Amino acid sequence: MLKNFLNEAKYTVVFTGAGMSTESGLPDFRSSNQGLWRKKDPSKIASTNALNENVNEFIDFYRERVLGVKEYNAHKGHYILADWEKRGIIQSIITQNVDGFHQQAGSKRVAELHGTLQKLHCQKCGKVYDSVEYINQEYYCSCGGVLRPSIVLFGETLPEEAFQFALTETEKADLFIVLGSSLTVTPANQFPLIAKENGAKLVIVNQERTEMDRYADLVINERKIGSILKELDG
Ligand code: NAD
Ligand code: APR
């Protein structure tokens, strides 16, 4: 059925969450067996308060995350999506992920709603660094300000350019495919609804039920994203 949707669609947008990268080795946030937020309270670690009031724990946590995105890589599923963009099967990707794996695999039209862990910037002067600085245990800018990952923390707004690109793409879509997101975080989780309201077909591929399943034309829970993409690409 998903193959038919892809063949019939004129403008397909793919929306990915942390479930797109678990098969690369990165943990997701809320799945029952491995989610990061099952062990830590995100508001205490992934927030602007944590950065200002708890900087050592904040840096320790994100140094671990940076090690993850530097050590692990895009998997076959990321490369299939990049190939589909080249072949015109899909038109763009909206991602909540901060690992940069879609771009690593060759995808060009990507909206990173929550920024990227591949970069750091100075909290004081805004100077941008590669996040390898965290691995080298360099935590301060030449101006003395603290370096933080260029991701969206709880309490921050999403990058305007990425948000607008995601909105424009969503409004053009006649097929909107969610891969690996619990769809629990606003405002990212509004895009599937906007697509649906605009008359697009909505497909949700996620190992656990999501809040938005009831609006979907097709829900696939029982299989992993990697195997589904390989089968579709076969
Ligand atoms: P994060 O800092 O990227 O997300 C911060 C949260 O704030 C997001 O849920 C974002 O949606 C929310 N937010 C931003 N603007 C908002 C707004 N206007 N209204 C409401 N909510 C808004 O990620 P995190 O939560 O800090 O996760 C911890 C770490 O786990 C991340 O740094 C990431 O490196 C790592 N991780 C990454 C992946 C991946 O990239 N594939 C997967 C799992 C974990
Ligand atoms: N195949 C299919 N589904 C998967 C797979 C897989 N291989 N691996 C995990 N999943 C599913 C999980 O069951 C889970 O429901 O992916 C979903 C991931 O949901 P979350 O862990 O909530 O991640 P996400 O939706 O991306 O979180 C949104 O919250 O803290 C923030 O910034 C963080 O961007 C993230 C946002």
Coordinates of C-alpha atoms and ligand atoms in Angstrom, one line a residue:
M1 CA 0.0 0.0 0.0
L2 CA 2.9 2.4 0.9
K3 CA 4.5 1.5 -2.5
N4 CA 1.3 2.5 -4.3
F5 CA 1.1 5.8 -2.3
L6 CA 4.7 6.6 -3.3
N7 CA 4.0 5.8 -7.0
E8 CA 0.8 7.9 -7.1
A9 CA 2.1 10.9 -5.2
K10 CA 3.4 14.0 -6.9
Y11 CA 5.0 15.7 -3.9
T12 CA 6.3 13.5 -1.1
V13 CA 7.7 14.9 2.2
V14 CA 9.3 12.6 4.8
F15 CA 9.3 13.6 8.5
T16 CA 11.8 11.8 10.7
G17 CA 12.4 11.5 14.4
A18 CA 14.9 9.7 16.7
G19 CA 13.5 6.3 15.5
M20 CA 15.1 7.0 12.2
S21 CA 18.6 6.8 13.9
T22 CA 18.2 4.0 16.4
E23 CA 19.4 1.5 13.8
S24 CA 22.5 3.6 13.5
G25 CA 23.1 3.0 17.3
L26 CA 21.7 6.3 18.7
P27 CA 19.1 5.9 21.5
D28 CA 15.8 7.6 21.0
F29 CA 13.9 9.5 23.7
R30 CA 10.7 7.8 24.6
S31 CA 10.6 4.2 23.4
S32 CA 9.9 1.9 26.3
N33 CA 13.1 -0.1 26.0
Q34 CA 15.8 2.5 25.4
G35 CA 14.5 6.1 25.5
L36 CA 16.9 8.7 26.9
W37 CA 14.0 10.5 28.7
R38 CA 13.2 7.2 30.5
K39 CA 16.3 7.8 32.6
K40 CA 16.7 11.6 32.7
D41 CA 14.3 14.5 33.0
P42 CA 14.8 16.5 29.8
S43 CA 13.8 19.8 31.5
K44 CA 16.7 19.4 33.9
I45 CA 19.3 18.6 31.2
A46 CA 18.2 19.7 27.8
S47 CA 17.0 23.2 28.7
T48 CA 18.3 26.8 28.8
N49 CA 18.1 26.6 32.6
A50 CA 20.4 23.6 32.7
L51 CA 22.9 25.5 30.5
N52 CA 22.8 28.5 32.8
E53 CA 22.5 26.9 36.2
N54 CA 24.0 23.4 35.8
V55 CA 26.7 23.9 33.1
N56 CA 29.0 21.0 34.2
E57 CA 26.2 18.4 34.0
F58 CA 24.9 20.0 30.8
I59 CA 28.4 19.7 29.2
D60 CA 28.9 16.1 30.4
F61 CA 25.5 15.0 28.9
Y62 CA 26.1 16.7 25.6
R63 CA 29.7 15.5 25.3
E64 CA 28.3 12.0 25.5
R65 CA 25.7 12.9 22.7
V66 CA 28.4 14.5 20.6
L67 CA 30.6 11.3 20.9
G68 CA 27.5 9.4 19.7
V69 CA 26.9 11.4 16.6
K70 CA 30.7 11.3 15.8
E71 CA 31.1 7.6 16.5
Y72 CA 28.0 6.3 14.7
N73 CA 26.9 6.9 11.1
A74 CA 23.9 7.1 8.8
H75 CA 22.5 3.6 8.0
K76 CA 21.2 2.1 4.8
G77 CA 17.8 3.7 5.4
H78 CA 19.3 7.2 5.3
Y79 CA 21.1 6.4 2.0
I80 CA 17.8 5.1 0.5
L81 CA 16.0 8.4 1.3
A82 CA 18.9 10.3 -0.2
D83 CA 18.8 8.2 -3.4
W84 CA 15.0 8.7 -3.6
E85 CA 15.5 12.5 -3.4
K86 CA 18.0 12.2 -6.4
R87 CA 15.4 10.1 -8.3
G88 CA 12.6 12.4 -7.6
I89 CA 10.6 9.8 -5.5
I90 CA 10.6 12.2 -2.5
Q91 CA 11.1 16.0 -2.5
S92 CA 12.3 16.8 1.0
I93 CA 13.0 15.7 4.5
I94 CA 11.9 17.5 7.7
T95 CA 13.8 16.1 10.7
Q96 CA 13.7 16.5 14.4
N97 CA 17.1 14.7 14.7
V98 CA 20.3 16.5 15.4
D99 CA 22.7 13.9 14.2
G100 CA 23.2 15.2 10.7
F101 CA 22.8 11.6 9.3
H102 CA 20.5 12.6 6.4
Q103 CA 23.0 15.1 5.1
Q104 CA 25.9 12.6 5.7
A105 CA 23.9 10.1 3.5
G106 CA 23.6 12.8 0.7
S107 CA 20.1 14.3 1.3
K108 CA 20.1 17.9 0.2
R109 CA 16.6 19.3 0.9
V110 CA 16.6 18.8 4.7
A111 CA 14.9 21.0 7.4
E112 CA 16.7 20.5 10.8
L113 CA 13.9 21.7 13.1
H114 CA 16.0 21.1 16.3
G115 CA 19.4 22.2 15.0
T116 CA 22.5 20.1 14.8
L117 CA 24.9 18.4 17.3
Q118 CA 27.6 18.6 14.6
K119 CA 28.2 22.2 15.5
L120 CA 28.7 24.2 18.7
H121 CA 28.4 28.0 19.2
C122 CA 29.6 30.4 21.9
Q123 CA 26.8 31.4 24.3
K124 CA 28.4 34.9 24.5
C125 CA 29.6 35.9 21.0
G126 CA 27.9 33.3 18.8
K127 CA 31.1 32.1 17.1
V128 CA 30.6 28.7 15.5
Y129 CA 32.9 25.7 16.2
D130 CA 32.8 22.0 15.1
S131 CA 31.5 19.9 18.0
V132 CA 34.7 17.9 18.0
E133 CA 35.8 20.6 20.4
Y134 CA 33.7 18.9 23.1
I135 CA 35.5 15.6 22.4
N136 CA 38.8 17.5 22.9
Q137 CA 37.4 18.8 26.1
E138 CA 37.4 22.4 24.9
Y139 CA 34.3 24.0 26.4
Y140 CA 35.1 27.7 26.2
C141 CA 35.3 30.2 23.3
S142 CA 38.4 32.4 22.7
C143 CA 36.2 35.2 24.1
G144 CA 35.6 33.3 27.3
G145 CA 32.0 32.4 26.7
V146 CA 30.8 28.8 27.2
L147 CA 30.4 26.6 24.0
R148 CA 26.9 24.9 23.6
P149 CA 25.6 22.5 21.0
S150 CA 23.7 24.3 18.1
I151 CA 20.5 22.4 18.9
V152 CA 17.2 23.6 20.1
L153 CA 16.9 23.3 23.9
F154 CA 13.6 23.1 25.8
G155 CA 12.4 26.6 26.2
E156 CA 14.0 27.8 22.9
T157 CA 12.2 28.5 19.7
L158 CA 12.9 26.6 16.5
P159 CA 15.2 28.1 13.9
E160 CA 13.0 30.4 11.7
E161 CA 14.5 29.4 8.3
A162 CA 14.1 25.6 9.0
F163 CA 10.6 26.1 10.3
Q164 CA 9.5 28.1 7.3
F165 CA 11.1 25.6 4.9
A166 CA 9.3 22.8 6.7
L167 CA 6.0 24.7 6.6
T168 CA 6.3 25.4 2.8
E169 CA 7.2 21.8 2.0
T170 CA 4.3 20.5 4.2
E171 CA 1.8 22.6 2.4
K172 CA 3.0 21.3 -1.0
A173 CA 2.9 17.7 0.0
D174 CA 0.3 15.3 -1.3
L175 CA 2.0 12.4 0.6
F176 CA 3.5 13.0 4.1
I177 CA 5.4 10.0 5.6
V178 CA 6.5 10.0 9.3
L179 CA 9.4 7.7 10.1
G180 CA 10.3 7.1 13.8
S181 CA 8.7 9.8 15.9
S182 CA 6.3 9.6 18.8
L183 CA 4.9 12.9 17.6
T184 CA 4.7 14.2 21.2
V185 CA 6.8 17.4 20.9
T186 CA 5.3 20.7 19.7
P187 CA 5.6 22.5 17.4
A188 CA 7.2 19.7 15.3
N189 CA 4.3 17.4 15.8
Q190 CA 1.9 19.8 14.1
F191 CA 3.4 19.2 10.6
P192 CA 1.6 15.9 10.0
L193 CA -1.7 17.5 10.9
I194 CA -1.1 20.5 8.6
A195 CA -0.3 18.1 5.8
K196 CA -3.5 16.1 6.5
E197 CA -5.6 19.3 6.7
N198 CA -4.2 20.3 3.3
G199 CA -5.5 17.0 1.7
A200 CA -2.3 15.0 1.8
K201 CA -2.2 11.3 2.5
L202 CA -0.6 10.7 5.9
V203 CA 1.5 7.6 6.6
I204 CA 3.0 6.9 10.1
V205 CA 5.8 4.3 10.4
N206 CA 6.6 3.9 14.1
Q207 CA 7.2 0.9 16.3
E208 CA 4.9 2.3 19.0
R209 CA 1.5 3.9 18.7
T210 CA 1.5 7.7 18.4
E211 CA -1.0 10.5 19.2
M212 CA -1.6 11.1 15.5
D213 CA -2.3 7.5 14.4
R214 CA -6.0 8.2 14.3
Y215 CA -5.5 10.8 11.6
A216 CA -3.3 8.6 9.4
D217 CA -4.3 6.9 6.1
L218 CA -1.8 4.1 6.9
V219 CA 0.0 3.1 10.2
I220 CA 2.8 0.6 10.2
N221 CA 3.8 -0.4 13.8
E222 CA 5.0 -4.0 13.5
R223 CA 8.3 -3.5 11.5
K224 CA 11.5 -1.4 11.8
I225 CA 12.0 1.5 9.5
G226 CA 15.2 0.0 8.0
S227 CA 13.6 -3.1 6.8
I228 CA 10.5 -1.2 5.4
L229 CA 12.7 1.2 3.4
K230 CA 14.9 -1.7 2.1
E231 CA 11.8 -3.6 1.0
L232 CA 10.3 -0.5 -0.8
D233 CA 13.6 0.2 -2.5
G234 CA 14.0 -3.4 -3.6
Ligands
NAD1 P1 17.1 18.9 21.5 O1 17.8 19.8 22.4 O2 17.4 18.9 20.1 O3 15.5 19.2 21.7 C1 15.0 20.2 22.6 C2 13.5 20.2 22.7 O4 12.9 21.5 22.7 C3 12.9 19.6 21.4 O5 11.9 18.6 21.9 C4 12.2 20.7 20.7 O6 11.1 20.3 20.0 C5 11.7 21.5 21.9 N1 11.3 22.9 21.4 C6 12.1 23.7 20.7 N2 11.3 24.8 20.4 C7 10.1 24.6 20.9 C8 8.9 25.4 20.9 N3 8.8 26.6 20.3 N4 7.8 24.9 21.5 C9 7.9 23.7 22.1 N5 9.0 22.9 22.1 C10 10.1 23.4 21.5 O7 17.2 17.4 22.0 P2 17.2 17.0 23.4 O8 15.8 17.1 23.9 O9 18.2 17.9 24.2 O10 17.7 15.5 23.4 C11 18.9 15.3 24.1 C12 20.0 14.8 23.2 O11 19.7 13.5 22.7 C13 20.1 15.7 21.9 O12 21.1 16.6 22.1 C14 20.5 14.7 20.9 O13 21.8 14.8 20.5 C15 20.4 13.3 21.5 N6 19.7 12.4 20.6 C16 19.7 12.7 19.2 C17 19.1 11.8 18.4 C18 19.2 12.1 16.9 O14 19.6 13.2 16.6 N7 18.9 11.1 16.1 C19 18.4 10.8 18.9 C20 18.3 10.6 20.3 C21 18.9 11.5 21.1
APR2 N1 11.7 1.7 13.5 C1 10.4 2.2 13.7 N2 10.2 3.0 14.9 C2 11.2 3.1 15.7 C3 12.5 2.6 15.5 C4 12.7 1.8 14.3 N3 13.9 1.3 14.1 N4 13.3 2.9 16.6 C5 12.5 3.7 17.4 N5 11.3 3.8 16.9 C6 10.2 4.6 17.4 C7 10.0 4.5 18.9 O1 9.1 3.4 19.2 C8 9.5 5.8 19.3 O2 8.0 5.9 19.4 O3 10.5 5.9 17.2 C9 9.9 6.7 18.2 C10 10.8 7.8 18.6 O4 10.1 8.7 19.4 P1 10.9 9.7 20.4 O5 11.9 8.9 21.1 O6 9.9 10.5 21.2 O7 11.7 10.7 19.5 P2 11.2 11.9 18.7 O8 9.8 11.8 18.3 O9 12.2 12.2 17.6 O10 11.3 13.1 19.8 C11 11.0 14.4 19.4 O11 11.9 15.2 21.5 O12 13.5 15.6 23.2 C12 13.2 15.9 22.0 O13 14.7 16.8 20.6 C13 14.2 15.6 20.9 O14 13.8 15.8 18.6 C14 13.4 15.1 19.7 C15 12.0 15.3 20.1

